[in-house]
Short mmCIF file of C-alpha atoms in Angstrom, two decimals:
data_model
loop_
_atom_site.label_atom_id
_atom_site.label_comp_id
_atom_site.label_asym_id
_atom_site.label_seq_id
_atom_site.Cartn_x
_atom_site.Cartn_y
_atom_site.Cartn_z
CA UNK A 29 -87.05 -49.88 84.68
CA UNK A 30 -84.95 -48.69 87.49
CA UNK A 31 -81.25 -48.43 87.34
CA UNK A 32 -79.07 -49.44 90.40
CA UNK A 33 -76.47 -47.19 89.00
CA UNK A 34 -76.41 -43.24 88.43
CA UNK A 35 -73.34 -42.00 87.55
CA UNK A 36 -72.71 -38.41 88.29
CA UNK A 37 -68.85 -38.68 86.92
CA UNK A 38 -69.07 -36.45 84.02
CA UNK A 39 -71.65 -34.18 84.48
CA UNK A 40 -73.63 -33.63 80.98
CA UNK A 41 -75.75 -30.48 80.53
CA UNK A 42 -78.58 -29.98 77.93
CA UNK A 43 -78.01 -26.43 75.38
CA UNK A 44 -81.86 -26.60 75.84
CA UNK A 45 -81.30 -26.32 79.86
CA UNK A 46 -80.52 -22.30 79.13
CA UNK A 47 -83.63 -21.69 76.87
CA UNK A 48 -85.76 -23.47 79.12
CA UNK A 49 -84.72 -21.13 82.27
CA UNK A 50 -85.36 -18.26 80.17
CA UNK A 51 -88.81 -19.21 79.39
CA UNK A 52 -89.30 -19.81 83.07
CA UNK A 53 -88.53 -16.69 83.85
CA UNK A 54 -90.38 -14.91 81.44
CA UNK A 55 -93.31 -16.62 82.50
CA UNK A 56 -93.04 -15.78 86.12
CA UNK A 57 -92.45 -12.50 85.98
CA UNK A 58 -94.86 -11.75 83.98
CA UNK A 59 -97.23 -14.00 85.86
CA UNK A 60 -96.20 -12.25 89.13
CA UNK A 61 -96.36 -8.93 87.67
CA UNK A 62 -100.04 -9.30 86.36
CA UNK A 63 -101.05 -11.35 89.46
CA UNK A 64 -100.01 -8.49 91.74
CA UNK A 65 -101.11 -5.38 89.35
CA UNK A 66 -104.92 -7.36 89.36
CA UNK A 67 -105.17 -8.21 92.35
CA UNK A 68 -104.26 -4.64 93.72
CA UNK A 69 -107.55 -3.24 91.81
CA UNK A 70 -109.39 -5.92 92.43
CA UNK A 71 -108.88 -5.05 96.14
CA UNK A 72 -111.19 -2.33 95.94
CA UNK A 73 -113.59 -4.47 93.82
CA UNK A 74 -113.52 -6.37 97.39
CA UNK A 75 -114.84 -3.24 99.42
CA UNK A 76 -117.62 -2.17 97.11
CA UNK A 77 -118.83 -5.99 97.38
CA UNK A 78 -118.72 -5.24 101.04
CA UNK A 79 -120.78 -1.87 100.58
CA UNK A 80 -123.12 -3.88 98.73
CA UNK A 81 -123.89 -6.87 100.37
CA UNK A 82 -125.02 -8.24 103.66
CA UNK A 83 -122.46 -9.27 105.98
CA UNK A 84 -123.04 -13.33 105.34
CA UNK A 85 -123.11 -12.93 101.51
CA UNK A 86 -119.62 -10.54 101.75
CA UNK A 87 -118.08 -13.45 103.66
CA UNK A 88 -119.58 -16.25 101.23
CA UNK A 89 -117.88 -13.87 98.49
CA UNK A 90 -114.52 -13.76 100.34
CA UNK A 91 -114.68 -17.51 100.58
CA UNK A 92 -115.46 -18.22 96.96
CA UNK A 93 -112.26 -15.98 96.07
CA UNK A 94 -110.16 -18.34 97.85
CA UNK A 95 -111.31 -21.16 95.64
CA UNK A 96 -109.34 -20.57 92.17
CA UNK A 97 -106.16 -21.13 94.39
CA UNK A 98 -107.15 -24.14 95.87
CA UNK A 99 -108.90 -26.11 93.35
CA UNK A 100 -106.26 -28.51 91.78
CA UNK A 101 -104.74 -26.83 88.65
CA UNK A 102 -105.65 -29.77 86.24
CA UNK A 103 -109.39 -28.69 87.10
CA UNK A 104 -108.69 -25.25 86.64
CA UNK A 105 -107.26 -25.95 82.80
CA UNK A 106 -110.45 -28.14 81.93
CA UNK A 107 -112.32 -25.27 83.17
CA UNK A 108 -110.72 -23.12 80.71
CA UNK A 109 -110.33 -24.93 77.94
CA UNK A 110 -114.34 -25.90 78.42
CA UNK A 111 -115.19 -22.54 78.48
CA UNK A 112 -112.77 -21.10 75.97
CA UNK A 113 -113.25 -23.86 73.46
CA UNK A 114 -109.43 -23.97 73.18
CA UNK A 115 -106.75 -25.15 75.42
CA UNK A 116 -104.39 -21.98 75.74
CA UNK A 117 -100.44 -22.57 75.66
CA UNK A 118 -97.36 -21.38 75.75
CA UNK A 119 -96.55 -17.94 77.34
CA UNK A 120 -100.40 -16.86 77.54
CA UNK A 121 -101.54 -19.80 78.50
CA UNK A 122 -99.49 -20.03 81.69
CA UNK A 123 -99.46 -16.50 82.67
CA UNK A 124 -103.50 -16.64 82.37
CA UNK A 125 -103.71 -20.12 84.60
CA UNK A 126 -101.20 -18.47 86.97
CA UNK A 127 -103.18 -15.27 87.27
CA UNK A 128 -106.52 -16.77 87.44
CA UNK A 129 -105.59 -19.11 90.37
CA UNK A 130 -104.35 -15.92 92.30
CA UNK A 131 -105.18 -12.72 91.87
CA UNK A 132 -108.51 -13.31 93.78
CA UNK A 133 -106.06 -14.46 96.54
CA UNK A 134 -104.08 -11.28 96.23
CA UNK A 135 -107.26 -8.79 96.81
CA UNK A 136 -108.44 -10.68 99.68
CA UNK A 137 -104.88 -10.04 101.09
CA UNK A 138 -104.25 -6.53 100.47
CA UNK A 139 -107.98 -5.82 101.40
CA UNK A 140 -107.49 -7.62 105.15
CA UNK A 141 -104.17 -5.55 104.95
CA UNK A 142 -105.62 -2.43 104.61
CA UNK A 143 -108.50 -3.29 107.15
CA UNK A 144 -105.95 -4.15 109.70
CA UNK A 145 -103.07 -1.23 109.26
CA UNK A 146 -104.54 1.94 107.03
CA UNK A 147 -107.58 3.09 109.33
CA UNK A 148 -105.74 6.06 109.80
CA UNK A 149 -104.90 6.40 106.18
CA UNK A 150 -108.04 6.33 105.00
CA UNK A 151 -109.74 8.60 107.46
CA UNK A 152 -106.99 11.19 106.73
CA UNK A 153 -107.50 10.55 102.68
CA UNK A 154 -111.24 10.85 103.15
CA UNK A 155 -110.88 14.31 104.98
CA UNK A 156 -108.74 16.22 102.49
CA UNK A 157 -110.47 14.48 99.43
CA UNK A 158 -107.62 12.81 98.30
CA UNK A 159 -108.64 10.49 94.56
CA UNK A 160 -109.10 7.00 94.85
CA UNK A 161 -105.61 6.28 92.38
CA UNK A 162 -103.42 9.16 94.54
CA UNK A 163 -104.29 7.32 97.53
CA UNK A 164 -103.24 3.74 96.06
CA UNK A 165 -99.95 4.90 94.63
CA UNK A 166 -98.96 7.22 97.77
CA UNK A 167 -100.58 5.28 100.86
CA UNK A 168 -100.80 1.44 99.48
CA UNK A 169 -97.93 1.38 97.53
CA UNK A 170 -95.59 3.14 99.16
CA UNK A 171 -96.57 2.37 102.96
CA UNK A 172 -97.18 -1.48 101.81
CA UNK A 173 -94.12 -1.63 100.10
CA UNK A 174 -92.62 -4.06 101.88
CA UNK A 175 -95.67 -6.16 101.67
CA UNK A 176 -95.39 -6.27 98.11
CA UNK A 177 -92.14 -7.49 97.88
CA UNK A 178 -92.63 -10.43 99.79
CA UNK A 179 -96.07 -10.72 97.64
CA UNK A 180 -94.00 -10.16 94.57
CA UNK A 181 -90.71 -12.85 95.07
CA UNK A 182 -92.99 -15.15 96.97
CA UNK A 183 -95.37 -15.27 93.73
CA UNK A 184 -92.12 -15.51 91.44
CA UNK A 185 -90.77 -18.52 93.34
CA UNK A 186 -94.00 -20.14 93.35
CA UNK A 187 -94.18 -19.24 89.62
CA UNK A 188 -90.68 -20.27 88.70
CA UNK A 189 -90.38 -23.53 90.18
CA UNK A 190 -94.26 -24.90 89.11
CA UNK A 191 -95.00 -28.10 88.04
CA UNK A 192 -98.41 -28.73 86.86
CA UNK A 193 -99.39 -25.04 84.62
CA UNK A 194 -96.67 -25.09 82.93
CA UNK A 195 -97.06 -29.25 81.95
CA UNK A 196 -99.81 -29.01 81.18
CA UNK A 197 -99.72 -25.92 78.72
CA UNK A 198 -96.27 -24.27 79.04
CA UNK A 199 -95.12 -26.26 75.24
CA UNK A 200 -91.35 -26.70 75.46
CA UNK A 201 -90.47 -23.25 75.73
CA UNK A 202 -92.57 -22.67 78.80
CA UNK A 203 -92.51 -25.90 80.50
CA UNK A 204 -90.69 -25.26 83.22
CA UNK A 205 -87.09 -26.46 84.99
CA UNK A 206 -88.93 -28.80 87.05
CA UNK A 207 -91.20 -30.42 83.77
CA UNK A 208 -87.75 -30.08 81.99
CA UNK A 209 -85.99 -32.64 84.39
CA UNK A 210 -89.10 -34.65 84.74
CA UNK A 211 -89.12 -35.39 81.07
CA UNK A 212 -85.50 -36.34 81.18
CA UNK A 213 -86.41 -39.35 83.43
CA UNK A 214 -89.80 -40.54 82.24
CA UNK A 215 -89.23 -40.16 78.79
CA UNK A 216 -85.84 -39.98 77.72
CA UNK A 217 -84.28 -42.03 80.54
CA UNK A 218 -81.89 -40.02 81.22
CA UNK A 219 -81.17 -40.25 84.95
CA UNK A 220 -77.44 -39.05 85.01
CA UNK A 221 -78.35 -35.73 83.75
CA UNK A 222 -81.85 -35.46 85.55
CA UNK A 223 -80.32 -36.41 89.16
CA UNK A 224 -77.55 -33.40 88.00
CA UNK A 225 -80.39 -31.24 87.85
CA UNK A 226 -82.77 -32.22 90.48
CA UNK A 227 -79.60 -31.77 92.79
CA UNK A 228 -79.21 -28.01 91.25
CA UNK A 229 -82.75 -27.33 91.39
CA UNK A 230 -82.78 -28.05 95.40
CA UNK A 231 -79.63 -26.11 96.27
CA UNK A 232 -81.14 -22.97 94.61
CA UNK A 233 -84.76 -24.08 96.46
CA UNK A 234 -82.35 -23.78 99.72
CA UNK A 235 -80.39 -20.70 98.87
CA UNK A 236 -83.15 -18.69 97.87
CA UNK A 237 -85.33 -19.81 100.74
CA UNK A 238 -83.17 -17.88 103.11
CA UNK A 239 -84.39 -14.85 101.49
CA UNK A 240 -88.06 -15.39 101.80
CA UNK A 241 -89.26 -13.95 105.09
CA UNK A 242 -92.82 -12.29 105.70
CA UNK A 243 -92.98 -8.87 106.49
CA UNK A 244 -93.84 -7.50 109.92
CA UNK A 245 -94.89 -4.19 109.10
CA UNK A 246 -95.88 -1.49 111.27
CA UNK A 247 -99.33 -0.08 111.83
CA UNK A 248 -102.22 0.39 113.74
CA UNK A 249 -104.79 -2.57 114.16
CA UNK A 250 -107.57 -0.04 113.21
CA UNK A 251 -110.21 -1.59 111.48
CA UNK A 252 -111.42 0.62 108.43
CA UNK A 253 -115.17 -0.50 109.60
CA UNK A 254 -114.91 2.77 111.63
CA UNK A 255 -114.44 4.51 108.78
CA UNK A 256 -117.02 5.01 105.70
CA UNK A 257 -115.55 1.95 103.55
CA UNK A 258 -117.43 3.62 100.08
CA UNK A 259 -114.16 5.57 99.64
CA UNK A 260 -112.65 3.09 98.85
CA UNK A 261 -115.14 1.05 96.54
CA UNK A 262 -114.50 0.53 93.02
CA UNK A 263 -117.81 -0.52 91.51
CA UNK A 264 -116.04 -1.22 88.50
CA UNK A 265 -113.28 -3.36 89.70
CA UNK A 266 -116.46 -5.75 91.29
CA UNK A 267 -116.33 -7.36 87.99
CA UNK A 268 -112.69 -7.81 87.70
CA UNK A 269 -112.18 -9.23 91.37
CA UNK A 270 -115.01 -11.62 90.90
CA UNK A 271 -114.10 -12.84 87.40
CA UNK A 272 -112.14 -16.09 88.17
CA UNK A 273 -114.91 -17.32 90.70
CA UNK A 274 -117.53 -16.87 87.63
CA UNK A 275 -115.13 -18.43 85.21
CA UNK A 276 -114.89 -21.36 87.74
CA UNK A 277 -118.60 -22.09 88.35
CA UNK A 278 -119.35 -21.00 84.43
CA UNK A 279 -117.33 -23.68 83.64
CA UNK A 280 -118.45 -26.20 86.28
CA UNK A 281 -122.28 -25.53 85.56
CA UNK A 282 -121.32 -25.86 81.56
CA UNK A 283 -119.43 -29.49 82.14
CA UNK A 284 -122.07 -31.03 84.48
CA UNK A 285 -124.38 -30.09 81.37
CA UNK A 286 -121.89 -31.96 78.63
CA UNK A 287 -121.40 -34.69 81.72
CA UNK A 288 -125.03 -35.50 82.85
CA UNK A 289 -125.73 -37.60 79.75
CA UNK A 290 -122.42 -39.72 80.35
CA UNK A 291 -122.98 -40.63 83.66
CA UNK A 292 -122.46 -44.54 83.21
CA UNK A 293 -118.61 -43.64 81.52
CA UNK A 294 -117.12 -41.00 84.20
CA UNK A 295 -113.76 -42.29 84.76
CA UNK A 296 -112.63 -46.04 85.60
CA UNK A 297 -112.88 -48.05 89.28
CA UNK A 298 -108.69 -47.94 89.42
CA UNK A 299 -108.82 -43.85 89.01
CA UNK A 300 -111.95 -43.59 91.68
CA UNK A 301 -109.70 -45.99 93.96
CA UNK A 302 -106.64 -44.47 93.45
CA UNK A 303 -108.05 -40.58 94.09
CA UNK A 304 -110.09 -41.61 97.08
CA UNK A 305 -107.00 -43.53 98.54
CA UNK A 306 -104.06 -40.91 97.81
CA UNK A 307 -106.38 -37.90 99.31
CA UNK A 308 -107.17 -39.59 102.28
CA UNK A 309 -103.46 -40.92 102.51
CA UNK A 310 -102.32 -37.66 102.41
CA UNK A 311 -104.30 -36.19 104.21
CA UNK A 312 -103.90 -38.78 107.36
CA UNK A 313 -99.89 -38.30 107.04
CA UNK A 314 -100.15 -34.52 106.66
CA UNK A 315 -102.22 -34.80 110.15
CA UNK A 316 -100.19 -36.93 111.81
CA UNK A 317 -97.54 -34.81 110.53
CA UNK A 318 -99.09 -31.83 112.32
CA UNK A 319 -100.07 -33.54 115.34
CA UNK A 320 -96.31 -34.95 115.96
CA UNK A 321 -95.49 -30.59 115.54
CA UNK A 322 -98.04 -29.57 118.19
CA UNK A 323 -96.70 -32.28 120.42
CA UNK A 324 -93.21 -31.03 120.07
CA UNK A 325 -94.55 -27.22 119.49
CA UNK A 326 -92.02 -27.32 116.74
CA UNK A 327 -88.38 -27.66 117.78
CA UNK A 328 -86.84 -24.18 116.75
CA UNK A 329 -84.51 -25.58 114.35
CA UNK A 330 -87.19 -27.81 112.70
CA UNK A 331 -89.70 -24.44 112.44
CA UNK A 332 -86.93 -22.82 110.68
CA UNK A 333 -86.66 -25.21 108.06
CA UNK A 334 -90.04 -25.83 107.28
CA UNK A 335 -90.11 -22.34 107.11
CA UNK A 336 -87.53 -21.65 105.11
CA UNK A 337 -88.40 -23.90 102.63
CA UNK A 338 -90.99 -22.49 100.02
CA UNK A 339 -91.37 -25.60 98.34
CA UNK A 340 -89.13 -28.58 98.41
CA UNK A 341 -89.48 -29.33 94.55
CA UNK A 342 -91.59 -31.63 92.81
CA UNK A 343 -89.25 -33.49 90.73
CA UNK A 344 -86.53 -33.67 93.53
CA UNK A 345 -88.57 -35.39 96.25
CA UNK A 346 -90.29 -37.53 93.32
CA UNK A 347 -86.69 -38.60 92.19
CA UNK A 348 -85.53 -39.57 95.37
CA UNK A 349 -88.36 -41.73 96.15
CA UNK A 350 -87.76 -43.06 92.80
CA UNK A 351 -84.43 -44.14 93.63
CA UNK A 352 -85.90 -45.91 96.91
CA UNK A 353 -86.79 -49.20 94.43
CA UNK A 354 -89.18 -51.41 94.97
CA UNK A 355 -92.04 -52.57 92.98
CA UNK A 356 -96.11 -53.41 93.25
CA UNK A 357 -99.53 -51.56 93.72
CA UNK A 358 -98.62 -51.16 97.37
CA UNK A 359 -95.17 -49.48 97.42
CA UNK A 360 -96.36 -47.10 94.52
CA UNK A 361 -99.25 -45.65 96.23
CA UNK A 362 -97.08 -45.67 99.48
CA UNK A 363 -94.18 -43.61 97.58
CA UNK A 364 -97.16 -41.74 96.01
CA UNK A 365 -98.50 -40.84 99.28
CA UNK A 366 -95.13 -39.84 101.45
CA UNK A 367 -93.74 -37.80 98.42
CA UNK A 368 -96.92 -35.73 98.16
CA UNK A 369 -97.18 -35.32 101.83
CA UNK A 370 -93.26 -33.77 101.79
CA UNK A 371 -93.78 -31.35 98.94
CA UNK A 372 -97.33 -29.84 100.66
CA UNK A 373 -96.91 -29.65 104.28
CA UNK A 374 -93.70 -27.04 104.22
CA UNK A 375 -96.59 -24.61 102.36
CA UNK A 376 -99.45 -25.45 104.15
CA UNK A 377 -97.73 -25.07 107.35
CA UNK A 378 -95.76 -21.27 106.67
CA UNK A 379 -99.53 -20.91 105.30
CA UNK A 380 -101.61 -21.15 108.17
CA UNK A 381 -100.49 -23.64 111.09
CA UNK A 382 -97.20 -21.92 111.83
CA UNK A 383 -99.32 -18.52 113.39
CA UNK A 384 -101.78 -20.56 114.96
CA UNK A 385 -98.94 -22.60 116.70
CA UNK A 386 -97.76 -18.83 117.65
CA UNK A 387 -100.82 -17.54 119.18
CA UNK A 388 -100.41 -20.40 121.69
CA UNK A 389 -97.26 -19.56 122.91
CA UNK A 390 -98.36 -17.84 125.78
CA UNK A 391 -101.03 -19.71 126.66
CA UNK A 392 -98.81 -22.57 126.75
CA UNK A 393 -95.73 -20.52 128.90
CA UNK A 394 -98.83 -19.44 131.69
CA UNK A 395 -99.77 -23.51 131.91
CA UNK A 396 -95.90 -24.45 132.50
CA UNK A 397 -95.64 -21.73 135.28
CA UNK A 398 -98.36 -23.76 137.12
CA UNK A 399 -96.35 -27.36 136.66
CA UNK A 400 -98.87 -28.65 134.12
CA UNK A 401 -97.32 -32.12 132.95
CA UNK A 402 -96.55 -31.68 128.81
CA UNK A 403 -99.45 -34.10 128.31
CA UNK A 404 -102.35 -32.69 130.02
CA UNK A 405 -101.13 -29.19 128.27
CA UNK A 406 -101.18 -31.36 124.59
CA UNK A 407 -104.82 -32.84 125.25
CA UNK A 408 -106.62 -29.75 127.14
CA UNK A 409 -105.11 -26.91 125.59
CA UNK A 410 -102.87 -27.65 122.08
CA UNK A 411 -105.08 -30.21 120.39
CA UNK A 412 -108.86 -28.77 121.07
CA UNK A 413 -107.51 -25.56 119.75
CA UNK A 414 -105.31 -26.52 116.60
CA UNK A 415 -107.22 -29.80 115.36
CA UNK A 416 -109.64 -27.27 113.29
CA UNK A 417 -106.71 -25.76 111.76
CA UNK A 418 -105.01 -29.34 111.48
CA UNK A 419 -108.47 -31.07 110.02
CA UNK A 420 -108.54 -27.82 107.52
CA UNK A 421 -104.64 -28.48 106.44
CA UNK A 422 -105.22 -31.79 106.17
CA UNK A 423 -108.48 -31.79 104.24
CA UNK A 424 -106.76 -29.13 101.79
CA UNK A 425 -103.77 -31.61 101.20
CA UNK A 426 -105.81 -34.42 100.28
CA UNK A 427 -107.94 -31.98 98.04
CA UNK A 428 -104.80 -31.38 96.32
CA UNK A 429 -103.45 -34.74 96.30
CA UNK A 430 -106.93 -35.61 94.59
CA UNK A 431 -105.38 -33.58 91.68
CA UNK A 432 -101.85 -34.84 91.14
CA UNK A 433 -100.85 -36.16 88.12
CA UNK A 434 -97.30 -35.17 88.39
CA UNK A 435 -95.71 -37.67 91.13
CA UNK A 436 -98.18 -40.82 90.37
CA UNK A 437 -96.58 -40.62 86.44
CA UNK A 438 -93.56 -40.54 88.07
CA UNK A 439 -93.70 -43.14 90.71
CA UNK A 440 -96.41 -45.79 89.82
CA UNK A 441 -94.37 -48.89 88.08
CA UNK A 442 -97.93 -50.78 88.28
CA UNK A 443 -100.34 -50.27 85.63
CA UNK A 444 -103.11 -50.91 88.39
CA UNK A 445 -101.78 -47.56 89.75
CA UNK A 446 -103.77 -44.62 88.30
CA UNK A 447 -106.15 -41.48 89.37
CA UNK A 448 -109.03 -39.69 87.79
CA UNK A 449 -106.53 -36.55 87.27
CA UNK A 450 -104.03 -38.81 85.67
CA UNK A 451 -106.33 -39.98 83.64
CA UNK A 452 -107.20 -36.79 83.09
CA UNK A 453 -103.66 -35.57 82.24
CA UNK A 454 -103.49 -38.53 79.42
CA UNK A 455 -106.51 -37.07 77.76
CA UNK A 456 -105.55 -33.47 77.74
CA UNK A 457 -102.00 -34.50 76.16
CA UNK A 458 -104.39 -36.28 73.60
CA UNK A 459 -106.05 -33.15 72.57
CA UNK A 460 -109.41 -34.76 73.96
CA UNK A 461 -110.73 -32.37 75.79
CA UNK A 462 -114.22 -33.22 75.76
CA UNK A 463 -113.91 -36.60 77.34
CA UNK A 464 -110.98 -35.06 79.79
CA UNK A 465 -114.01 -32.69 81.01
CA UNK A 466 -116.52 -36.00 81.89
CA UNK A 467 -113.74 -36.80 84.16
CA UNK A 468 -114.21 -33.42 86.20
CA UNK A 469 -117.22 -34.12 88.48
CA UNK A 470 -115.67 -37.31 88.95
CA UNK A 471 -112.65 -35.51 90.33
CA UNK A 472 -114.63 -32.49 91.94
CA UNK A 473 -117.08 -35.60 94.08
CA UNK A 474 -113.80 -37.17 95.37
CA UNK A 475 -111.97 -34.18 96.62
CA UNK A 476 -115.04 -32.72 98.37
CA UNK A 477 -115.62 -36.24 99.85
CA UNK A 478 -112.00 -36.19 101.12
CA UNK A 479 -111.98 -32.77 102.24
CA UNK A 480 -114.98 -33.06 104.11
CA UNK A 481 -113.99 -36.22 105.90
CA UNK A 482 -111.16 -34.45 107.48
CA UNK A 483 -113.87 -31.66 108.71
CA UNK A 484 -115.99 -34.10 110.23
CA UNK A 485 -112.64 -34.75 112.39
CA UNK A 486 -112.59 -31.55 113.35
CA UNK A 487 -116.17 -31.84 114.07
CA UNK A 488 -116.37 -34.99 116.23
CA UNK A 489 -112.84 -33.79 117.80
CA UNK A 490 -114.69 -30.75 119.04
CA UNK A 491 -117.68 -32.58 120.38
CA UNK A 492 -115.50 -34.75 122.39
CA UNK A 493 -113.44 -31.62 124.05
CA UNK A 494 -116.50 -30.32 125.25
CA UNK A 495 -117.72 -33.01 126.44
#
């Protein structure tokens, strides 16, 4: 049921709406807190798996401790509660999904950091046999300072205003702002109050957004390969670093065991439909998306808000295109597709696309000396060089969009409308974990065939440049 009519008159506010914020920010700081403290040792579990493997396997491991924080999080929490043989919730339960997803993504950064910037550092720690911990609290620390507190409120923000953790095991306590105002609409109906809220929720999104720039610290570009890297190795912290990739594949190996048998019952034609067609509608907006950027190499005001904003907010964008109307399979997987596509590319693009974009900008100034027309400088120089980034983007947003369970409960009116996650999501609510988990390879084949569709555009794209 849609109303026509919201009325924001007298605004109403929930007692609850206080306790809820605190819980929010309890679990976010401690969240961010444990993220950043892990991932800082695990940064030197990083270089001893550098000292002790070959250069391929070191970059295979680098690449598998990306994966926690790109995996959707409804996979993440079947993982756990497979391997576990409990679902944990409340507080621990999101502050453990929170730090699993990143703390591998926090040693990888402070490790390319330190490769980049603290050469010098190291060499000079090396030479007056300075201890592993002095050199982390009076070089890293204090030099990367900076560094860490973009790390820090850019973790808390991401923390703070989450959607799908805290859902799925934050309780009511823990839930979240944004679950908070998504229950007020889908289960209590409350649309004056939720609209109240959304709107709050997006003016602190914008106000704290202006706050959220990356550091550009100072330092050399030495790379600490010219120094002995074992000084910095932390055999110890190998195991810690590399703990959410073996939690990830323990998990995966243990399902497809509990999954092979059930091979005829994984999941229903609608939620194989609906995943295949929201990631690869996602993904083909998010590209065209990026392609329509490149073209315009980002109007200045347009880069600033896309970089401004952190994240746009689940529940806000959902409710708007909520408020759109209309009715039937097609418009909900259309709304479906468009909202996800608005809450990922702002991240994706301050991720990775923005700097890429950057690196071009000379390039681009010497062709316009020589009169190159706009076009010919879009074709032969722009797109050859960002579609790999654009196909990766793209690819990563329909992996995600795979994964959502959030928006589709939120948007689909149709009962034909449903995903393998949703489903998913249903089953977990249910306490039945076991058949949630024959749903995961399911999920897992679909996301890999979308992401790697968008590769093979990259792929073919590149083959036609050269030739």
């Amino acid at each position: 049921y849609l109303p026509y009519f919201v009325s924001l008159a007298e605004p109403v506010w929930d007692p609850f709406f206080v306790e809820v914020c605190k819980g929010a920010l309890a679990q976010s700081l401690l969240s961010t807190g444990l993220t950043l403290f892990l991932g800082t040792l695990g940064t030197f579990g990083v270089f001893a798996a550098r000292e002790k493997l070959s250069e391929k396997m070191f970059q295979l491991f680098q690449l598998s401790l990306f994966i926690p924080s790109f995996i959707p999080p409804i996979i993440v929490v079947v993982l756990g509660a497979k391997i576990l043989g409990f679902l944990p919730t409340e507080l621990a339960g999101v502050v453990f999904f929170h730090t699993l997803m990143n703390m591998g993504l926090v040693s990888l950064l402070l490790y390319r950091l330190i490769e980049r910037k603290a050469g010098n550092w190291v060499r000079d720690a090396q030479v007056y046999g300075v201890p592993l911990w002095r050199f982390l609290i009076f070089y890293i620390l204090k030099e990367f300072r900076f560094h860490y507190r973009w790390w820090g409120f850019y973790f808390f923000i991401l923390y703070f205003f989450s959607f799908s953790i805290p859902f799925l095991v934050g309780g009511s306590l823990y839930g979240g702002i944004e679950v908070f105002i998504y229950e007020k609409v889908l289960f209590l109906g409350q649309w004056s109050e939720a609209l109240q809220y959304s709107l709050l929720l997006f003016v602190v999104f914008l106000m704290i957004s202006r706050f959220v720039r990356e550091p550009h610290g100072r330092g050399q570009n030495t790379l600490i390969k010219s120094c002995d890297g074992s000084y910095l190795q932390a055999t110890s912290m190998l195991a810690l670093v590399a703990f959410p990739v073996v939690f990830i594949f323990t998990g995966l190996f243990t399902s497809f065991l509990s999954s092979v048998s059930y091979i005829g019952v994984l999941g229903t034609i609608q939620g194989f439909r609906g995943s295949l067609l929201m990631g690869l509608g996602v993904g083909l907006v998010v590209l065209f998306l990026l392609s329509i950027l490149t073209f315009s190499f980002v109007i200045e005001s347009m880069e600033r808000i896309l970089l401004a904003l952190v994240h746009p907010g689940w529940v806000f964008v959902g409710f708007a295109f909520l408020l759109l109307g209309g009715r039937g399979e097609g418009v909900d997987y259309l709304k479906i597709i468009l909202s996800l596509s608005i809450v990922y590319l702002p991240f994706l693009y301050r991720l990775h696309f923005s700097q890429r974009l950057h690196d071009l900008k000379q390039q681009v100034n010497v062709a316009r000396t020589f009169g190159t027309s706009w076009w010919k400088i879009y074709c032969q120089l722009l797109w050859p060089q960002c579609i790999p980034a654009m196909a990766l983007i793209s690819g990563v947003a329909g992996l995600w969009a795979c994964g959502d369970f959030a928006l589709t409960g939120l948007l689909s009116q149709s009962a034909e409308v449903t995903t393998l996650a949703f489903e998913m999501k249903t089953l977990l609510s249910n306490y039945r974990i076991e058949q949630a988990i024959l749903l995961l390879w399911p999920l897992l084949l679909t996301s890999s065939v979308v992401f790697f569709a968008f590769q093979g555009i990259s792929y073919v794209s590149g083959k036609k440049a050269l030739s």
